[in-house]
PDB file of C-alpha atoms in Angstrom:
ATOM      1  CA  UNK A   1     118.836  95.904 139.717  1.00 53.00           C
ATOM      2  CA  UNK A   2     115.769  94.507 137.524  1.00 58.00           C
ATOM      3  CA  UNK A   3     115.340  94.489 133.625  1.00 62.00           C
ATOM      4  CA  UNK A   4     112.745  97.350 133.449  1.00 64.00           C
ATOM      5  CA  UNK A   5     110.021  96.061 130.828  1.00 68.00           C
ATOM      6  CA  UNK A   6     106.429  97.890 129.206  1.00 62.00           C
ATOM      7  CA  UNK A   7     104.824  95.167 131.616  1.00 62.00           C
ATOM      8  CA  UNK A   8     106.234  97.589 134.425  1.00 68.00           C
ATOM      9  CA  UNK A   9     104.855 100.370 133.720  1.00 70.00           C
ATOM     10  CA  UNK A  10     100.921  99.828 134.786  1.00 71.00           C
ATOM     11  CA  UNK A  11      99.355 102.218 132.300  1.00 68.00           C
ATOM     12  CA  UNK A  12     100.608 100.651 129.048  1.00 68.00           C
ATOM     13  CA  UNK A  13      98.645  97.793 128.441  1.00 70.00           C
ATOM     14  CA  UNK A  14      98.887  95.411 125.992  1.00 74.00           C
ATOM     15  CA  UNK A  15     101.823  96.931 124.414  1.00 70.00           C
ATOM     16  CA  UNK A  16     104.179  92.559 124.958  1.00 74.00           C
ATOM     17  CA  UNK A  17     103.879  92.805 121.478  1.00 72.00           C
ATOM     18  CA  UNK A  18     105.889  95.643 120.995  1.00 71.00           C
ATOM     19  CA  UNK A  19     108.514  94.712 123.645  1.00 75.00           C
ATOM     20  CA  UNK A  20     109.171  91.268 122.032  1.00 73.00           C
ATOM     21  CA  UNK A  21     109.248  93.223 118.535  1.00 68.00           C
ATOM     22  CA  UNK A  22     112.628  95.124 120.272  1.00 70.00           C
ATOM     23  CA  UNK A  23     114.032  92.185 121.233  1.00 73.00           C
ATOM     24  CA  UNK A  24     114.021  90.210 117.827  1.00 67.00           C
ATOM     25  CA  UNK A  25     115.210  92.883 116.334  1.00 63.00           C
ATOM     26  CA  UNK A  26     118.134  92.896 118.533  1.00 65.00           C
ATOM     27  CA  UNK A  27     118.756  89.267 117.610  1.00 62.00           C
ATOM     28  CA  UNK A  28     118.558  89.527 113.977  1.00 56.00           C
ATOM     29  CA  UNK A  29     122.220  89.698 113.783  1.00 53.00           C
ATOM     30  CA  UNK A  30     122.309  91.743 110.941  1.00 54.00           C
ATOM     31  CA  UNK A  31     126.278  92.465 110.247  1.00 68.00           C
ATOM     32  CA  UNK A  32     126.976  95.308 107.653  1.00 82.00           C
ATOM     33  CA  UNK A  33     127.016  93.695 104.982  1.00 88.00           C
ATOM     34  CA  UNK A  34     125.743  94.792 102.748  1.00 92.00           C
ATOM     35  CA  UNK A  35     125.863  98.591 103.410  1.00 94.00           C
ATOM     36  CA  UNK A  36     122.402 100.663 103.304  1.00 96.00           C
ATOM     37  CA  UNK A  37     120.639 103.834 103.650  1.00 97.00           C
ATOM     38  CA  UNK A  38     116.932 104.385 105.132  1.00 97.00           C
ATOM     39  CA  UNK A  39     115.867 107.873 104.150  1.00 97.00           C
ATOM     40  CA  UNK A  40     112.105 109.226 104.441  1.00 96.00           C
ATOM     41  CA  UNK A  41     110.989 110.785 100.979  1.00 96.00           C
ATOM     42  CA  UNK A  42     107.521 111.946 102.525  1.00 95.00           C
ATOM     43  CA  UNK A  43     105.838 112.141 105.068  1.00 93.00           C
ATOM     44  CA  UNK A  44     104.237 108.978 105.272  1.00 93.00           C
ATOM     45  CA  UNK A  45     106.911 107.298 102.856  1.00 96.00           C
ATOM     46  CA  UNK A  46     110.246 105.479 103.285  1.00 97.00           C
ATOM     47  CA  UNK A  47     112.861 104.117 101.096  1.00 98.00           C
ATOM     48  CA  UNK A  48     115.693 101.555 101.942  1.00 98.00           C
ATOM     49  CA  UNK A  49     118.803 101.117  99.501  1.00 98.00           C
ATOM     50  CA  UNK A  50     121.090  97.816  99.617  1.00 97.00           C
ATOM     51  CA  UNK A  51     124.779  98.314  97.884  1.00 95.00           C
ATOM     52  CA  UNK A  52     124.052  94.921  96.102  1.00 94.00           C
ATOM     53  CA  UNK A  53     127.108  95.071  93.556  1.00 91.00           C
ATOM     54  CA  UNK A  54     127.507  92.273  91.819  1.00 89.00           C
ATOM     55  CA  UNK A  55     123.534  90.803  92.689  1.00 93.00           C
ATOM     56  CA  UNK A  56     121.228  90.027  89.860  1.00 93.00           C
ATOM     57  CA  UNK A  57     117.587  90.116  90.208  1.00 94.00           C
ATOM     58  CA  UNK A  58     116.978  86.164  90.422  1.00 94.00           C
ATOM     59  CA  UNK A  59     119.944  86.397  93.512  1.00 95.00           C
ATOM     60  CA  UNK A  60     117.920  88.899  95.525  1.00 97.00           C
ATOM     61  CA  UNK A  61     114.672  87.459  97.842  1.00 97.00           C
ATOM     62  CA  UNK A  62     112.203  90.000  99.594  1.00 98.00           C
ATOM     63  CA  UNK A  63     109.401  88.693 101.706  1.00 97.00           C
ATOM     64  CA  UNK A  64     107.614  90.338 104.525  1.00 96.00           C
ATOM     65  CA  UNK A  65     107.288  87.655 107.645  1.00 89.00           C
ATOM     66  CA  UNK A  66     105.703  88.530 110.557  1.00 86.00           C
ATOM     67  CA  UNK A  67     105.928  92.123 110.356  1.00 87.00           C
ATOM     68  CA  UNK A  68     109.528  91.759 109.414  1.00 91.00           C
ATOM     69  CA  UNK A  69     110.959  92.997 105.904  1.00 95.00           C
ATOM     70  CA  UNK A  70     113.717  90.406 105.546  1.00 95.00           C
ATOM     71  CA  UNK A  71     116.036  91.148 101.684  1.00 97.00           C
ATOM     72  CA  UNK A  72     118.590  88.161 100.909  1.00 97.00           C
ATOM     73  CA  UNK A  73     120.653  87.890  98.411  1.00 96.00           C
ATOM     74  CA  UNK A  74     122.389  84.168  97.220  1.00 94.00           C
ATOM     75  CA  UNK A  75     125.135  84.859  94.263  1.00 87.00           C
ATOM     76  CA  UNK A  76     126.103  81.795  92.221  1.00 79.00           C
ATOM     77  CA  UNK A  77     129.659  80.482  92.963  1.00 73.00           C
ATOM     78  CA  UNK A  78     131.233  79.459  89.500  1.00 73.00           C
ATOM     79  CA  UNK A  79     134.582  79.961  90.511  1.00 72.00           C
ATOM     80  CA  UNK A  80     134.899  75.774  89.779  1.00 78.00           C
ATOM     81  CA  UNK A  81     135.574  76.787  86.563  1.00 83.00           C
ATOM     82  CA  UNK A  82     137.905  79.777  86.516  1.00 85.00           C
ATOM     83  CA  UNK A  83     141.495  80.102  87.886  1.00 89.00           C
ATOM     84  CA  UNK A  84     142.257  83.110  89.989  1.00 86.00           C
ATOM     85  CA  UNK A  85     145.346  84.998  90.163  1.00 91.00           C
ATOM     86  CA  UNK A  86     143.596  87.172  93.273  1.00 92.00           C
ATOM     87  CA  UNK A  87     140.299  86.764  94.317  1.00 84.00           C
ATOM     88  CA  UNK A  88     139.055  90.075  96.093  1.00 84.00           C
ATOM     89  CA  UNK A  89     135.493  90.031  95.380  1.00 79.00           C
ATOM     90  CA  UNK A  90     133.791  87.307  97.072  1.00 73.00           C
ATOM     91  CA  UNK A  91     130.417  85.019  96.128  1.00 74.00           C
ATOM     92  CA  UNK A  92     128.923  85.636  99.545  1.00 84.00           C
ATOM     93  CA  UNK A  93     125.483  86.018 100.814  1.00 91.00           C
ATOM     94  CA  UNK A  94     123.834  88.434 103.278  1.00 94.00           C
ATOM     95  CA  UNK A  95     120.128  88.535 105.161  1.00 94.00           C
ATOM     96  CA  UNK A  96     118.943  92.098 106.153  1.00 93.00           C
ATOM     97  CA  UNK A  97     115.801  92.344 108.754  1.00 92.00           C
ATOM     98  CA  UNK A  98     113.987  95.650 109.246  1.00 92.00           C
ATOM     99  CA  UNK A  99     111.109  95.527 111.790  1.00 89.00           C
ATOM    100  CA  UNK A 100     108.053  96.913 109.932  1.00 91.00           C
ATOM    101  CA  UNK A 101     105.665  98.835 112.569  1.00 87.00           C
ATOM    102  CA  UNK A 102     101.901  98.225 111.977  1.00 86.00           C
ATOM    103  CA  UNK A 103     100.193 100.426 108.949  1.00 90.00           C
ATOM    104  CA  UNK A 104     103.612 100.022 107.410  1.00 94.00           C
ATOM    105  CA  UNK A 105     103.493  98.135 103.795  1.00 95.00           C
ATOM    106  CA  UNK A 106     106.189  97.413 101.536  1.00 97.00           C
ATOM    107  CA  UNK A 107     105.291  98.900  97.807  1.00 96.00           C
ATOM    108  CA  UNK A 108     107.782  98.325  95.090  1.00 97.00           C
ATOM    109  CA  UNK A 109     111.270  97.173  94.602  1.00 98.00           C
ATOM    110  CA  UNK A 110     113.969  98.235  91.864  1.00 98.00           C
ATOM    111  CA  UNK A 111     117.227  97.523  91.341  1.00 97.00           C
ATOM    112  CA  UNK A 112     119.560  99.909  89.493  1.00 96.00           C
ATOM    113  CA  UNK A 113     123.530 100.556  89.030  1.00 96.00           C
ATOM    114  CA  UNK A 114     123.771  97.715  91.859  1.00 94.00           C
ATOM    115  CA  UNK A 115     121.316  99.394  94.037  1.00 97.00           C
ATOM    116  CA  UNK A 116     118.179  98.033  95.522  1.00 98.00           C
ATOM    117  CA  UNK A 117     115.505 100.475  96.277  1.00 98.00           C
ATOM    118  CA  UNK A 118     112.925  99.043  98.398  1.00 98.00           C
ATOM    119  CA  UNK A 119     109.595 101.254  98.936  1.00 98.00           C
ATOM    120  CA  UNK A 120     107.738 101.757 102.052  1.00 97.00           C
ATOM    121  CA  UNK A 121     104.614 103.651 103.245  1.00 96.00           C
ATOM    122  CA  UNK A 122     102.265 104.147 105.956  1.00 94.00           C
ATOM    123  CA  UNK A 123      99.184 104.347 106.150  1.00 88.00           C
ATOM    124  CA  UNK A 124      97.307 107.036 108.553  1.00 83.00           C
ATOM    125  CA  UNK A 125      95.295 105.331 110.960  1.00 78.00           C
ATOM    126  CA  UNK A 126      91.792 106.357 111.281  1.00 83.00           C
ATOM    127  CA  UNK A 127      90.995 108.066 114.789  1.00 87.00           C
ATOM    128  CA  UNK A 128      88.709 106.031 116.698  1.00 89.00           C
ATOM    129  CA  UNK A 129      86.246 107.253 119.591  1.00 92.00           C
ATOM    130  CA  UNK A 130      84.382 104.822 121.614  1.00 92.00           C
ATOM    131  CA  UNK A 131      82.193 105.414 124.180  1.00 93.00           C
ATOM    132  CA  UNK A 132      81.570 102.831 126.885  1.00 92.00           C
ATOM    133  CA  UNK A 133      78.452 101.903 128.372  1.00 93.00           C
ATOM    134  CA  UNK A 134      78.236 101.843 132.093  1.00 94.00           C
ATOM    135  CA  UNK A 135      76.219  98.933 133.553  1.00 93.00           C
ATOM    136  CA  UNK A 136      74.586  98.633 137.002  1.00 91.00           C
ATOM    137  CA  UNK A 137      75.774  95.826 138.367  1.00 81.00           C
TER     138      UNK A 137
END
């Protein structure tokens, strides 16, 4: 049996982009941490929240690359200096990916009560009509 791709179907053309889109983001090995919600407060708006517990502001990174919303977070280990008697929170540090289609931009970020909102919206495209001279050849 062969991989069915959009290259196989003959009347969607152009759309590689889009099919090597789906397969990044089924390599961005994104584990779960840390937890997060995507919810849709319009209709043309989005909003992703990060359980970032623990995370100040200068340990959290956003950056949009390549069409890809990618939030890290790096917390300081200082543990040199303390002695533990049970350590069950961890320093650690996470990368989240989220695919961003095209028209999608990424507006404003907040953190509160160790959540991170992050802000999305789309834009409407504009519909386009072209009409197509015929040439005699």
């Amino acid at each position: 049996m062969t991989k069915m791709t959009l290259g196989s179907y003959p009347h969607m053309l152009g759309f590689e982009q889009l099919e090597r889109l789906l397969e990044r983001t089924a390599k961005t090995g994104n584990e779960g941490y840390p937890p997060f919600n995507i919810e849709q407060t319009s209709d043309s708006s989005y909003r992703i929240t990060l359980a970032v517990a623990g995370f100040a502001e200068n340990d959290l990174g956003i950056t949009v690359e390549d069409r890809q919303l990618v939030i890290r977070g790096r917390q300081a280990d200082d543990s040199a200096d303390r002695v533990f008697l049970h350590r069950g929170i961890a320093a650690r540090q996470f990368q989240r990916s989220f695919v961003l289609a095209d028209g999608v931009e990424v507006g404003e970020a907040v953190i509160e009560n160790g959540l991170l909102h992050v802000d999305l919206s789309r834009s409407r495209p504009e519909t386009v009509v072209q009409t197509i001279q015929i040439k005699k050849g």
